[in-house]
CSV table of C-alpha atoms and ligand atoms in Angstrom, one decimal:
chain,number,residue,atom,x,y,z
E,225,MET,CA,30.5,-4.9,-21.0
E,226,LYS,CA,27.6,-2.5,-21.5
E,227,VAL,CA,24.6,-3.6,-19.4
E,228,PHE,CA,21.1,-2.4,-20.3
E,229,ILE,CA,19.0,-2.2,-17.1
E,230,VAL,CA,15.3,-2.4,-17.5
E,231,TYR,CA,13.9,-1.3,-14.1
E,232,CYS,CA,10.3,-1.4,-13.2
E,233,HIS,CA,8.9,-0.3,-9.8
E,234,PRO,CA,6.3,2.3,-9.0
E,235,SER,CA,8.1,3.7,-5.9
E,236,ASP,CA,11.5,4.9,-4.8
E,237,ASP,CA,10.4,3.8,-1.3
E,238,SER,CA,11.1,0.2,-1.9
E,239,PHE,CA,13.6,-2.6,-1.4
E,240,THR,CA,13.8,-3.1,-5.1
E,241,ARG,CA,15.1,0.5,-5.7
E,242,ASN,CA,17.8,-0.1,-3.1
E,243,MET,CA,18.6,-3.5,-4.6
E,244,ARG,CA,18.9,-1.9,-8.1
E,245,ASP,CA,21.3,0.8,-6.8
E,246,ALA,CA,23.5,-1.8,-5.2
E,247,PHE,CA,23.6,-3.8,-8.4
E,248,ILE,CA,24.5,-0.7,-10.4
E,249,LYS,CA,27.4,0.0,-8.0
E,250,GLY,CA,28.7,-3.5,-8.6
E,251,VAL,CA,28.5,-3.0,-12.3
E,252,THR,CA,30.4,0.3,-12.3
E,253,ASP,CA,32.9,-0.9,-9.6
E,254,SER,CA,33.9,-3.8,-11.9
E,255,GLY,CA,34.6,-1.3,-14.7
E,256,ASN,CA,31.5,-2.1,-16.7
E,257,GLU,CA,29.0,0.5,-17.9
E,258,TYR,CA,25.3,0.6,-18.0
E,259,ILE,CA,22.3,2.4,-19.5
E,260,MET,CA,18.9,2.2,-17.9
E,261,SER,CA,15.2,2.4,-18.8
E,262,ASP,CA,13.3,3.3,-15.6
E,263,LEU,CA,9.9,2.5,-17.0
E,264,TYR,CA,7.8,4.4,-14.4
E,265,LYS,CA,10.0,7.4,-14.5
E,266,MET,CA,10.0,7.4,-18.3
E,267,GLY,CA,6.2,7.0,-18.3
E,268,PHE,CA,6.7,4.1,-20.7
E,269,ASP,CA,3.4,3.2,-22.4
E,270,PRO,CA,2.9,-0.5,-21.9
E,271,VAL,CA,-0.4,-0.7,-23.8
E,272,MET,CA,-0.2,-2.3,-27.3
E,273,THR,CA,-2.3,-0.5,-29.8
E,274,GLU,CA,-4.5,-2.2,-32.4
E,275,GLN,CA,-2.1,-1.3,-35.1
E,276,GLU,CA,0.8,-2.8,-33.2
E,277,TYR,CA,-1.2,-5.9,-32.5
E,278,LEU,CA,-2.1,-6.4,-36.2
E,279,ARG,CA,1.5,-5.8,-37.2
E,280,ASP,CA,2.8,-8.5,-34.9
E,281,ALA,CA,-0.1,-10.9,-35.4
E,282,TYR,CA,0.2,-10.8,-39.2
E,283,TYR,CA,4.0,-11.0,-39.2
E,284,SER,CA,4.0,-7.7,-41.0
E,285,ASP,CA,6.6,-5.0,-41.1
E,286,LYS,CA,4.0,-2.2,-41.5
E,287,PRO,CA,3.4,0.2,-39.9
E,288,ASP,CA,6.8,1.3,-38.8
E,289,VAL,CA,7.7,0.5,-35.2
E,290,ALA,CA,6.8,3.4,-32.9
E,291,GLY,CA,9.6,5.7,-31.8
E,292,ASP,CA,9.4,4.8,-28.1
E,293,VAL,CA,9.7,1.1,-29.0
E,294,LEU,CA,12.5,1.7,-31.5
E,295,ALA,CA,14.4,3.6,-28.8
E,296,GLU,CA,14.2,0.5,-26.5
E,297,GLN,CA,15.3,-1.8,-29.3
E,298,GLU,CA,18.3,0.4,-30.0
E,299,LYS,CA,19.3,0.3,-26.3
E,300,ILE,CA,19.2,-3.5,-26.5
E,301,ASN,CA,21.3,-3.7,-29.7
E,302,SER,CA,23.8,-1.2,-28.4
E,303,SER,CA,24.4,-3.4,-25.2
E,304,ASP,CA,26.1,-6.6,-24.4
E,305,ALA,CA,23.8,-7.7,-21.6
E,306,ILE,CA,20.4,-7.0,-20.2
E,307,ALA,CA,19.3,-6.9,-16.5
E,308,LEU,CA,15.6,-6.9,-15.7
E,309,ILE,CA,14.9,-5.6,-12.2
E,310,TYR,CA,11.4,-5.7,-10.7
E,311,PRO,CA,9.2,-6.8,-7.8
E,312,VAL,CA,7.0,-9.9,-8.3
E,313,PHE,CA,3.4,-8.8,-8.6
E,314,TRP,CA,0.9,-11.7,-8.7
E,315,THR,CA,3.6,-14.2,-9.8
E,316,GLU,CA,4.6,-12.0,-12.8
E,317,ALA,CA,6.5,-8.9,-13.5
E,318,PRO,CA,4.6,-5.7,-13.0
E,319,ALA,CA,2.1,-5.0,-15.8
E,320,MET,CA,4.3,-2.2,-17.1
E,321,LEU,CA,7.2,-4.5,-17.7
E,322,VAL,CA,4.9,-7.2,-19.2
E,323,GLY,CA,3.6,-4.5,-21.6
E,324,TRP,CA,7.2,-3.6,-22.4
E,325,PHE,CA,7.7,-7.1,-23.7
E,326,ASP,CA,4.4,-6.9,-25.6
E,327,ARG,CA,5.5,-3.8,-27.4
E,328,VAL,CA,9.3,-4.1,-27.7
E,329,TRP,CA,9.6,-7.7,-28.7
E,330,THR,CA,8.2,-6.9,-32.2
E,331,TYR,CA,8.0,-9.0,-35.3
E,332,GLY,CA,11.2,-8.4,-37.2
E,333,PHE,CA,13.1,-7.6,-34.0
E,334,ALA,CA,12.6,-10.4,-31.5
E,335,TYR,CA,11.0,-13.0,-33.8
E,336,GLY,CA,10.6,-13.6,-37.6
E,337,GLU,CA,13.6,-12.2,-39.4
E,338,LYS,CA,15.2,-11.0,-36.2
E,339,THR,CA,17.3,-7.9,-36.0
E,340,MET,CA,17.7,-8.3,-32.2
E,341,LYS,CA,21.3,-9.2,-31.4
E,342,VAL,CA,22.0,-12.3,-29.2
E,343,LEU,CA,23.2,-10.8,-26.0
E,344,ASP,CA,26.1,-12.3,-24.0
E,345,LYS,CA,24.0,-12.3,-20.8
E,346,ALA,CA,20.6,-11.8,-19.5
E,347,VAL,CA,19.9,-11.6,-15.8
E,348,ILE,CA,16.7,-11.2,-13.8
E,349,LEU,CA,16.7,-9.7,-10.3
E,350,CYS,CA,13.4,-9.8,-8.7
E,351,SER,CA,12.1,-9.2,-5.2
E,352,ALA,CA,9.4,-11.5,-3.8
E,353,GLY,CA,7.4,-11.0,-0.6
E,354,ASN,CA,7.0,-14.7,-0.1
E,355,PRO,CA,9.8,-17.1,1.1
E,356,VAL,CA,11.3,-18.9,-1.8
E,357,GLU,CA,10.3,-22.2,-0.3
E,358,ARG,CA,6.6,-21.2,-0.6
E,359,LEU,CA,7.1,-20.1,-4.2
E,360,GLU,CA,8.8,-23.4,-4.9
E,361,SER,CA,6.2,-25.6,-3.2
E,362,PHE,CA,3.4,-24.3,-5.4
E,363,GLY,CA,5.6,-24.4,-8.6
E,364,LEU,CA,5.3,-20.6,-8.8
E,365,LEU,CA,9.0,-19.9,-9.0
E,366,ASP,CA,9.3,-22.5,-11.8
E,367,SER,CA,6.5,-20.8,-13.7
E,368,MET,CA,8.1,-17.4,-13.4
E,369,LYS,CA,11.4,-18.8,-14.6
E,370,LYS,CA,9.8,-20.6,-17.5
E,371,VAL,CA,8.0,-17.5,-18.7
E,372,MET,CA,11.0,-15.2,-18.5
E,373,LEU,CA,13.8,-17.6,-19.5
E,374,GLY,CA,12.0,-20.2,-21.5
E,375,ASP,CA,9.9,-17.8,-23.5
E,376,ARG,CA,10.9,-14.2,-23.5
E,377,LEU,CA,14.7,-14.6,-23.3
E,378,ILE,CA,15.3,-18.0,-24.9
E,379,GLY,CA,17.7,-17.8,-27.9
E,380,ARG,CA,18.1,-14.1,-27.2
E,381,ALA,CA,21.0,-14.4,-24.7
E,382,LYS,CA,23.9,-16.9,-24.4
E,383,GLU,CA,23.7,-17.1,-20.7
E,384,THR,CA,20.8,-16.4,-18.4
E,385,ASP,CA,20.4,-16.1,-14.6
E,386,PHE,CA,17.3,-15.7,-12.4
E,387,ILE,CA,17.9,-14.3,-9.0
E,388,VAL,CA,15.2,-13.9,-6.3
E,389,PHE,CA,15.4,-11.8,-3.2
E,390,ASP,CA,12.7,-13.3,-1.1
E,391,ASN,CA,11.0,-12.5,2.2
E,392,THR,CA,10.8,-8.8,1.3
E,393,SER,CA,7.2,-8.0,2.2
E,394,ARG,CA,6.9,-5.2,4.8
E,395,GLU,CA,5.2,-7.4,7.5
E,396,ASN,CA,8.0,-9.9,7.3
E,397,LYS,CA,10.8,-9.4,9.9
E,398,LEU,CA,13.3,-10.9,7.5
E,399,ARG,CA,12.9,-7.9,5.2
E,400,GLU,CA,14.9,-5.7,7.7
E,401,LYS,CA,17.1,-8.6,9.0
E,402,ASN,CA,18.3,-9.6,5.5
E,403,TRP,CA,18.4,-6.1,4.1
E,404,ASP,CA,22.2,-5.6,4.2
E,405,MET,CA,22.9,-9.2,3.1
E,406,ASN,CA,20.5,-8.8,0.2
E,407,LEU,CA,22.1,-5.5,-0.9
E,408,GLN,CA,25.5,-7.1,-0.7
E,409,LYS,CA,24.2,-10.0,-2.9
E,410,ALA,CA,22.9,-7.5,-5.4
E,411,TYR,CA,26.3,-5.7,-5.4
E,412,GLU,CA,28.3,-8.9,-5.8
E,413,THR,CA,26.0,-9.9,-8.7
E,414,GLY,CA,26.6,-6.6,-10.5
E,415,LYS,CA,30.3,-6.9,-9.8
E,416,ASN,CA,30.9,-10.5,-10.8
E,417,LEU,CA,28.4,-11.3,-13.5
E,418,PHE,CA,29.9,-9.3,-16.3
E,419,GLY,CA,33.7,-9.7,-15.7
E,420,GLN,CA,36.2,-6.9,-15.9
E,421,LYS,CA,35.7,-4.3,-18.6
E,422,ARG,CA,37.1,-5.4,-22.0
I,833,FMN,C1,0.3,-5.8,-6.1
I,833,FMN,C2,1.4,-6.7,-5.4
I,833,FMN,C3,1.4,-8.0,-5.8
I,833,FMN,C4,2.4,-8.8,-5.2
I,833,FMN,N1,2.4,-10.1,-5.6
I,833,FMN,C5,3.4,-10.9,-5.0
I,833,FMN,C6,3.4,-12.3,-5.4
I,833,FMN,O1,2.6,-12.8,-6.2
I,833,FMN,N2,4.4,-13.1,-4.9
I,833,FMN,C7,5.3,-12.6,-4.0
I,833,FMN,O2,6.2,-13.3,-3.5
I,833,FMN,N3,5.3,-11.3,-3.6
I,833,FMN,C8,4.4,-10.4,-4.1
I,833,FMN,N4,4.3,-9.1,-3.8
I,833,FMN,C9,5.4,-8.5,-3.0
I,833,FMN,C10,6.5,-7.8,-3.9
I,833,FMN,O3,7.0,-8.8,-4.8
I,833,FMN,C11,7.7,-7.2,-3.2
I,833,FMN,O4,8.6,-8.1,-2.8
I,833,FMN,C12,7.3,-6.4,-2.1
I,833,FMN,O5,6.5,-5.3,-2.6
I,833,FMN,C13,8.5,-5.8,-1.3
I,833,FMN,O6,9.5,-5.2,-2.2
I,833,FMN,P1,9.5,-3.6,-2.5
I,833,FMN,O7,9.8,-2.9,-1.1
I,833,FMN,O8,10.6,-3.4,-3.4
I,833,FMN,O9,8.2,-3.2,-3.0
I,833,FMN,C14,3.4,-8.3,-4.3
I,833,FMN,C15,3.3,-6.9,-4.0
I,833,FMN,C16,2.3,-6.1,-4.5
I,833,FMN,C17,2.3,-4.7,-4.1
């Protein structure tokens, strides 16, 4: 399988960057391939313009989709699976990734007369500073899953998975204690999720 990784973190000095690299190693060790959009490194512009807003809001195919958006759409349609990798910021993806959805999920691609292919798999790997029990007790984890899987990805992938790496805030001792275990989990996910190369 060809996996399109959409990675969004402002710093290389992060757990998420290490988790991403372990995941990639799993993908390639299983004979699968990947392409990646590293949104910060690319300087992806997440801000929808008025023209883009009017196009999507009026279900119009004019003006033409911007080149940077088209490039992302082509990466999706040339892949079999998508993996979104990011840290949770205020119970959401970082703004740059939210803006990526705003701009890339255009009318005529992701909704309306869709040209977006239905992917075989979509997986989310996110890091969260809080323990998962805390995210669950407030219904926050459920909210994050509903937005990603029940809105953005629904009908756009045959199988979906939402994986949380919790307790990763810097003041939490479990960040270091669970570091190797979490990287192994990311590696195994990359290795096992997409099967052997076909
Ligand atoms: C601005 C900001 C907002 C955050 N909001 C949340 C949050 O709502 N819930 C949570 O569990 N962790 C939150 N975190 C923690 C991050 O999700 C992440 O786990 C943490 O930064 C450690 O991972 P890293 O080393 O990859 O950055 C936040 C961090 C930052 C910097």
